[in-house]
XYZ file of C-alpha atoms in Angstrom:
436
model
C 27.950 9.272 -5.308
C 27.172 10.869 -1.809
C 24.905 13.174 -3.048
C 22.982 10.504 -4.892
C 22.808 8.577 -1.710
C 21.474 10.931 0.579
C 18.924 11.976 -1.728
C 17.409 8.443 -2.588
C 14.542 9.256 0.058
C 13.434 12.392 -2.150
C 11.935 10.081 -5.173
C 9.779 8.522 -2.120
C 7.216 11.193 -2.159
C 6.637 11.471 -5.785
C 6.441 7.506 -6.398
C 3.816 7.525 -3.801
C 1.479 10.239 -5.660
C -1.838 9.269 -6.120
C -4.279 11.721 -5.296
C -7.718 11.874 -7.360
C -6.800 13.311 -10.898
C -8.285 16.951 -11.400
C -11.935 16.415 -12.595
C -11.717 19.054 -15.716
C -11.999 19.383 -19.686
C -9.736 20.814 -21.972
C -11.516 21.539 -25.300
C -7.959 22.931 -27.028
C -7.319 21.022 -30.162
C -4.056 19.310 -30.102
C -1.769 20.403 -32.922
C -1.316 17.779 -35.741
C 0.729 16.520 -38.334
C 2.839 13.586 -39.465
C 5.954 12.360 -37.542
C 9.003 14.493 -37.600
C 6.935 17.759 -38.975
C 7.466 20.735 -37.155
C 4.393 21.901 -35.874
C 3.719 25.496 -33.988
C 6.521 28.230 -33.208
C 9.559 27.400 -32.918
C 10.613 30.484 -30.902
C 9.608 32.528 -27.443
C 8.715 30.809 -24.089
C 8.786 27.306 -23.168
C 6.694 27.187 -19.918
C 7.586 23.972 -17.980
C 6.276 22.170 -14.695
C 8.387 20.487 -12.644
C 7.246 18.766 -9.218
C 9.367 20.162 -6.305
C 11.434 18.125 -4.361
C 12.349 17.434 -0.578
C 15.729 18.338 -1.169
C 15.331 20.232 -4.822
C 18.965 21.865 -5.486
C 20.286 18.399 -6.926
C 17.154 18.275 -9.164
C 17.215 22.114 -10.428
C 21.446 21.865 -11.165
C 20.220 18.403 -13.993
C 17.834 20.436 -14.929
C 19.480 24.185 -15.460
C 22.004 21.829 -17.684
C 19.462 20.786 -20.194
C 17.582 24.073 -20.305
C 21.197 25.408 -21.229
C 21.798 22.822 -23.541
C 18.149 23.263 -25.134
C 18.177 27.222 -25.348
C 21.828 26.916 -26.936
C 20.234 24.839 -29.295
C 17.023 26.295 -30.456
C 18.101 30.449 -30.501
C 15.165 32.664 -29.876
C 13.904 30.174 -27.403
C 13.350 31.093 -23.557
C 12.666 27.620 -20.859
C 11.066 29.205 -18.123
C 11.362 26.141 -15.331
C 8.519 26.644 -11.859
C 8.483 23.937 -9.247
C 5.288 23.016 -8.009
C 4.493 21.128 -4.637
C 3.280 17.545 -5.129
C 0.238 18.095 -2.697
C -1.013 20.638 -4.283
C -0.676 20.006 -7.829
C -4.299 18.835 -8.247
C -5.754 22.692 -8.538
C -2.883 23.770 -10.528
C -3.452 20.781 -13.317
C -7.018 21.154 -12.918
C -6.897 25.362 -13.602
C -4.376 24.850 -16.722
C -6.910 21.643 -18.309
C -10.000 24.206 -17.728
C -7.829 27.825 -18.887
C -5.390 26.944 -21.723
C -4.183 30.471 -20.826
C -2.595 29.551 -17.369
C -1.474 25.551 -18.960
C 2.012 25.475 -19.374
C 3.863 23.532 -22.212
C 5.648 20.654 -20.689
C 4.472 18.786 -17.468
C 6.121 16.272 -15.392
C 3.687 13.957 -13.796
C 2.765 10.961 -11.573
C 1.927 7.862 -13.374
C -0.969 7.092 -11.214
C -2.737 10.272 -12.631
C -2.211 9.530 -16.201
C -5.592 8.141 -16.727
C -7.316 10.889 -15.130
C -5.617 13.450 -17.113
C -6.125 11.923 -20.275
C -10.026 11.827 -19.547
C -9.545 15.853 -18.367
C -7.889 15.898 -22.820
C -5.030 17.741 -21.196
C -2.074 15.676 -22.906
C -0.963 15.542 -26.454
C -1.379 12.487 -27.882
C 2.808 11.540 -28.867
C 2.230 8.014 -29.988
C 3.490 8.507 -33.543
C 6.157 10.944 -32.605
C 7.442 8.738 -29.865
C 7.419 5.669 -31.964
C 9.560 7.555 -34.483
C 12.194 8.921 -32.298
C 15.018 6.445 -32.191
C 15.765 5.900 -28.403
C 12.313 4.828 -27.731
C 13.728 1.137 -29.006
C 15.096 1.175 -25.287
C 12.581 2.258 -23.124
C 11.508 -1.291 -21.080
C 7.907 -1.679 -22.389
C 6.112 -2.614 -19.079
C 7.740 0.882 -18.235
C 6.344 2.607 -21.449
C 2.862 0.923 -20.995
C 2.328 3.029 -17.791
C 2.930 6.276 -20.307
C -0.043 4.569 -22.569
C -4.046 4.625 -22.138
C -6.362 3.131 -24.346
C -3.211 2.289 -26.466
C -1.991 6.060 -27.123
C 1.191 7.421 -25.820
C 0.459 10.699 -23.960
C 4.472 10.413 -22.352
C 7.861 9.699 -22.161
C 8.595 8.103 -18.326
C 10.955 9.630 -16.846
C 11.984 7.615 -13.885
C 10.486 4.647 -12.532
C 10.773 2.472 -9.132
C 10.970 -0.897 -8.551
C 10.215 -2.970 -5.054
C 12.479 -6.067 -3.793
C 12.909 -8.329 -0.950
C 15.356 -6.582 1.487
C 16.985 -9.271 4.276
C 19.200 -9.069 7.046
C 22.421 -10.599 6.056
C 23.566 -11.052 9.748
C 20.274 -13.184 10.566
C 20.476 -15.414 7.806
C 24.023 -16.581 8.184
C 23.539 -17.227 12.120
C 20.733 -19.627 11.055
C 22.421 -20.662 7.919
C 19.512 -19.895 5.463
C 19.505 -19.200 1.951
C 17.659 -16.555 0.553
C 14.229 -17.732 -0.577
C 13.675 -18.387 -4.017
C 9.659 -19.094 -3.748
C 7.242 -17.438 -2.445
C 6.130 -20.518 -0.717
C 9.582 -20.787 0.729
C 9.333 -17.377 1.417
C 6.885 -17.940 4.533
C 8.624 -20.919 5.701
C 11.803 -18.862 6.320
C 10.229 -15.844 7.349
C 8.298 -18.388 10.035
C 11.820 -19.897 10.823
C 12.851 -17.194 11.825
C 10.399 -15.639 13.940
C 10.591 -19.168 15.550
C 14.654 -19.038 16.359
C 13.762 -15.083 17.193
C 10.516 -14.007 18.298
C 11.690 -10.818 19.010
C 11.899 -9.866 15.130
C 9.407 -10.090 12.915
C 10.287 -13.357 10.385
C 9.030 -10.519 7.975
C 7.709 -7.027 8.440
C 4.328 -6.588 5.664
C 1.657 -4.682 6.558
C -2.543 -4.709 5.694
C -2.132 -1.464 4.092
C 0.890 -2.083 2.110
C -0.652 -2.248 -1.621
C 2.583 -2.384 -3.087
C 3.589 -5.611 -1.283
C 0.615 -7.556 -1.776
C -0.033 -6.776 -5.297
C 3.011 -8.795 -6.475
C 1.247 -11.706 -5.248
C -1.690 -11.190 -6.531
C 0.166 -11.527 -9.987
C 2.915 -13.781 -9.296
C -0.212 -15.982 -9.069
C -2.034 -15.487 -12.328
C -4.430 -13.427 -10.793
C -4.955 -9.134 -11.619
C -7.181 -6.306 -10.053
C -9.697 -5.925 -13.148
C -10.112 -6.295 -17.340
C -10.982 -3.872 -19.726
C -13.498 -4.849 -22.391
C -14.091 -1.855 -24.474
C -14.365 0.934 -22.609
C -15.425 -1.085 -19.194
C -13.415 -2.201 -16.481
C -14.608 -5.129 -14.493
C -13.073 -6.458 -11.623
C -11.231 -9.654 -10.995
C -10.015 -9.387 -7.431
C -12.539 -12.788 -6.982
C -10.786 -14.794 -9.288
C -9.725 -17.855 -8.335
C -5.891 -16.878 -9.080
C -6.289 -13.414 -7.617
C -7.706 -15.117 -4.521
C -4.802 -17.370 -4.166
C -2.446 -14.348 -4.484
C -4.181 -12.636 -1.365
C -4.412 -15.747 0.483
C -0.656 -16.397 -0.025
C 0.048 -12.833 1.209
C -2.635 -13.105 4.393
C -0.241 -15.709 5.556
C 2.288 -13.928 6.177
C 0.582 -11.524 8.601
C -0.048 -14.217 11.231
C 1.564 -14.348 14.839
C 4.353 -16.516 13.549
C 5.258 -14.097 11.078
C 3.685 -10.562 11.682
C 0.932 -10.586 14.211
C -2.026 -8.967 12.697
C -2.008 -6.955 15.931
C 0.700 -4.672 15.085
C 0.738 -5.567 10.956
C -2.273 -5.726 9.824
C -2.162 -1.647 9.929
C 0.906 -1.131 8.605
C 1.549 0.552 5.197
C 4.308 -0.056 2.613
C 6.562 2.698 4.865
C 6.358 1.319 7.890
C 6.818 -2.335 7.100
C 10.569 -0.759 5.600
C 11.079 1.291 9.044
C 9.849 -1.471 10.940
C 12.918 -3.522 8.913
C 15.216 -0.300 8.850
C 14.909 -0.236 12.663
C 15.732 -3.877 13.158
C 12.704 -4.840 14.154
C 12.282 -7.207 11.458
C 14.338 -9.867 9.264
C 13.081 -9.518 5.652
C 10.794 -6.685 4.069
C 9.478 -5.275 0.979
C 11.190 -2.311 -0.306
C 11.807 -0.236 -3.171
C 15.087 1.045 -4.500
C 14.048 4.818 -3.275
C 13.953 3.205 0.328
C 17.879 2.768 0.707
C 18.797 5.835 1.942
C 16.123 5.464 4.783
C 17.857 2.045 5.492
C 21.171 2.768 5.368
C 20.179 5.242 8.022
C 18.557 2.634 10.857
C 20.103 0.022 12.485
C 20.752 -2.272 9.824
C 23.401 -0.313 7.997
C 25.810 -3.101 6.054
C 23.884 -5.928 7.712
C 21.475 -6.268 4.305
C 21.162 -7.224 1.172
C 18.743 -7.623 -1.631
C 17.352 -10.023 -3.846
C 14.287 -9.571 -6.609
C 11.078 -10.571 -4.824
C 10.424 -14.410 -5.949
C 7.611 -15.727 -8.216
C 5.722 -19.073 -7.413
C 8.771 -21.725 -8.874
C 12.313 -21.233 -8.561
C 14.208 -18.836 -10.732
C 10.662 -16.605 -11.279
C 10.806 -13.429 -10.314
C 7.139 -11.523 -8.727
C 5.689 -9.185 -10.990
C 6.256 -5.547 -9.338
C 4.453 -2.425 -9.641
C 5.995 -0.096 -11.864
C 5.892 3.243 -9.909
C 7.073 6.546 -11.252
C 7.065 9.915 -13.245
C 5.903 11.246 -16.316
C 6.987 14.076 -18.877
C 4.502 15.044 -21.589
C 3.210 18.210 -23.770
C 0.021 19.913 -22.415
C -2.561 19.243 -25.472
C -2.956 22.898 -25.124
C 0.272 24.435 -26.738
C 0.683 26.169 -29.052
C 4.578 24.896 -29.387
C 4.141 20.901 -29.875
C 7.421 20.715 -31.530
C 9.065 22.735 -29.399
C 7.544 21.165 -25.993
C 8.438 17.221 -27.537
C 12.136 17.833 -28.469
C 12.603 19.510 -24.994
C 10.862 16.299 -23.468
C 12.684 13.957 -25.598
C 16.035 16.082 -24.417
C 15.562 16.015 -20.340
C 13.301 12.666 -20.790
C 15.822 10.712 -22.957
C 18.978 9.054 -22.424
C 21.556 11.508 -21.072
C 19.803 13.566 -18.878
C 17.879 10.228 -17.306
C 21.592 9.217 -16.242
C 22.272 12.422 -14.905
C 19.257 12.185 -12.846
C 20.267 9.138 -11.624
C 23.050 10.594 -10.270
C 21.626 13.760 -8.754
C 18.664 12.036 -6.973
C 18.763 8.445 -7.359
C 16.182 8.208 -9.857
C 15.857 4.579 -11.821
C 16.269 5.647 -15.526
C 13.297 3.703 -17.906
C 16.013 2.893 -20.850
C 17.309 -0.797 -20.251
C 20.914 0.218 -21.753
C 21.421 2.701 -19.295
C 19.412 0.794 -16.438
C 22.516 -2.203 -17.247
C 24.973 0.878 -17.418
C 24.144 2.076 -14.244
C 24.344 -1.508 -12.562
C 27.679 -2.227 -13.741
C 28.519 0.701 -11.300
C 26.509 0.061 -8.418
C 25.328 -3.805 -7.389
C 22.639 -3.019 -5.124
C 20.128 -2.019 -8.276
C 21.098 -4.537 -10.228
C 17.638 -6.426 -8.533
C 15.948 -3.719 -8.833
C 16.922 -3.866 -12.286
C 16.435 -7.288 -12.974
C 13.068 -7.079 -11.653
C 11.918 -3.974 -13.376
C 13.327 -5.888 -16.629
C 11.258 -9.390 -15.507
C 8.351 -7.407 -16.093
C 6.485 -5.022 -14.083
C 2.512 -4.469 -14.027
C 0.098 -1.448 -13.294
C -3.034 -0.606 -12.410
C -6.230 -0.217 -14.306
C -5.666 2.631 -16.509
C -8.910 4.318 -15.684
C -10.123 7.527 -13.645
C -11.964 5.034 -11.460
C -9.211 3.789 -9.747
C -8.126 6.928 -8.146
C -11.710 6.324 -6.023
C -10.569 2.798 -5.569
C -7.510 3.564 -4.092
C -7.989 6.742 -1.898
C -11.455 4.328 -0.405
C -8.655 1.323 0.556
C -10.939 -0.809 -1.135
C -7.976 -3.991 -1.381
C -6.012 -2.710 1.854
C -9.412 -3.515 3.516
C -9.990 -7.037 1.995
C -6.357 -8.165 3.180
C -6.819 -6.821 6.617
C -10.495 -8.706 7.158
C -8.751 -12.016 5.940
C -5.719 -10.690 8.159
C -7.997 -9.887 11.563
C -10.248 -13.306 10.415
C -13.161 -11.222 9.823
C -14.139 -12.570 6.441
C -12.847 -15.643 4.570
C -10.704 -14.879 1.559
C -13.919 -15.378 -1.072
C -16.119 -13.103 0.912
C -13.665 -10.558 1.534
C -12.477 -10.176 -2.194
C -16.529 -10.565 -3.299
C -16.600 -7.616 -1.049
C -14.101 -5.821 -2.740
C -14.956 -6.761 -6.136
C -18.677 -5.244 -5.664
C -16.787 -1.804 -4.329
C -14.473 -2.069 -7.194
C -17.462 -2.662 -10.222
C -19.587 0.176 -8.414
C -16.540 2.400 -9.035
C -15.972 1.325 -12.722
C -19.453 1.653 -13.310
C -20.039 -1.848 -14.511
């Protein structure tokens, strides 16, 4: 699996999408009826948006096979397949939600923008459908909740990613340690280290690195808001979320990561910083291992799930990822959900995995997929632990691009606020944003 290999850094870009969500309003009706009933034509065009890739040959070959497979299957039927660049697939989504005319069909799409999309009414509602087709029994529901607003369906996930605490084998077995297996011991190792090395980092996090700290956060009880109704409220300030950050400000300290050259890092360069050798323990995601396997610690690592608060817990982890759903728009609904259920479902989520690296989002073919390859299996086990998201509203696209909780780990990082003023900050930014 060379191919596979190499490519692992080309899921990096797309798992990292999440750019405000177009700010438009579909007023199509979506095509109805009960489960299983065909509903619009069956034959002609199938327009379908795919995001382009770094490296997008491996991609299109996985793909070509199922359009194949799909055409041979439904005669009279045409897939016509564009690529679209990630960074500039805001003003195409935002021109098809506002002119059914230029919407295509079928849509692949970040997770992150889900919320905003479903406020533009520019995906079909699949709940029912997706509940009725049979491989849904698989797909690992922390996975399918990321697919789900306001408790509706609107997708089938694709792919998802996973993040996990990367170590440098060599490192550990000169000091004879143990990989941690608390977050408490955690910082005690990463601070023995840095002790019996103080030219690595004892662990390489950075202020900016959301998807590093937010695992605390919830390994600790704590979460980033509630819904009641249709409000959002925040709960950075809660005592447990509080505790999460606090655990996490520890590490960037000068006998860990000095704030001076941490507290600025994001998720990316904490794993270069790591991949370079810099460091003896990071945060990563399975996407990252091609980037690794290209630095200096090449077959001098290994990986264990990121550790909860007691021994034998494993952190909650963001569930990152991609999306495929039917515009709301078509005119083909039956035709757009079998083709999503076809490249979205079981066989072609495998293949995927073995063009571009791609986690698959069915647990029997996540522990397939293991069997063959070790270092997923805690990427796996972690992703099947549970995984957590973030408030499924269009606020939090403003939350995120303004840095609101990068910001309130880097003042308790730098010692410019305490840990309750910092996260009262944040929560004030945060309720502003949700409107509450």
């Amino acid at each position: 699996m060379k191919t596979r290999r190499t490519l692992l850094v080309a899921a990096i870009g797309v798992l990292a999408i999440a750019c405000a969500p177009p700010q438009a309003s579909n007023e199509s009706p979506q095509q109805t009826a009960s489960a299983g009933a065909t509903v619009g034509a069956t034959t002609g065009e199938l327009q379908v948006w795919l995001f382009q890739e770094p490296s997008n040959a491996p991609k299109e070959a996985v793909v070509n096979e199922a359009k194949a497979e799909f055409e041979k299957a439904h005669p009279g039927v045409t897939v016509n397949v564009e690529y679209l660049p990630v960074d500039t697939r805001a003003a195409r989504f935002n021109g098809a939600f506002n002119d059914p005319a230029s919407a295509p069909d079928v849509a692949e799409f970040g997770n992150t923008d889900l919320a905003g999309y479903t406020a533009s009414n520019g995906f079909a509602d699949l709940t029912n459908d997706i509940k009725a087709w049979s491989d849904s029994k698989d797909l690992v529901p922390e996975v399918l909740e990321t697919a789900t607003v306001d408790g509706k369906t609107y997708a089938v996930p694709w792919y998802t990613g996973t993040r996990a605490l990367y170590y440098r084998t060599d490192v550990f077995t000169e000091l004879g340690l143990e990989p941690p297996k608390t977050l408490g011991e955690l910082t005690e190792t990463a601070r023995e280290i840095r002790a019996a090395k103080p030219d690595l980092y004892g662990m390489a996090v950075g202020g900016k690195s959301q998807f590093s700290f937010l695992p605390y956060i919830w390994a600790n009880g704590g979460d980033l808001a509630k819904q009641d109704g249709d409000a959002w409220k925040s709960t950075i300030d809660s005592k447990q979320s509080r505790a999460g950050l606090r655990q996490y400000a520890e590490l960037l300290h000068d006998d860990i990561c000095p704030p001076a050259a941490c507290a600025q890092l994001t998720g990316s360069q904490s794993v270069a910083a790591f991949a370079g050798g810099k460091a003896a323990m990071t945060i990563g995601g399975d996407f990252n291992r091609a980037a690794i396997d290209a630095g200096a610690v090449k077959d001098k690592y290994a990986v264990v799930p990121l550790p909860g608060l007691k021994s034998g817990s494993i952190a909650p982890a963001f569930a990152g990822g991609n999306l495929l759903g039917v515009f709301r728009s078509t005119d083909r609904y039956t035709l757009s959900l079998e083709f999503v259920k076809l490249l979205g479902g079981k066989k072609y989520q495998e293949k995927m995995f073995g063009a571009m690296g791609n986690m698959p989002t069915f647990s029997d073919v996540q522990n397939r997929i293991a069997k063959g390859d070790k270092f997923l299996a805690p990427f796996i086990k972690t992703a099947q632990a549970g995984t957590r998201f973030v408030p499924s509203t269009p606020a939090w696209t403003k939350i995120d691009a303004a840095g609101v909780l990068a910001t309130a780990v880097q003042q308790i990082a730098t010692g410019q606020l305490d840990v309750d003023a910092a996260t009262s900050a944040a929560a004030t930014q945060m309720n502003e944003a949700f409107g509450s």
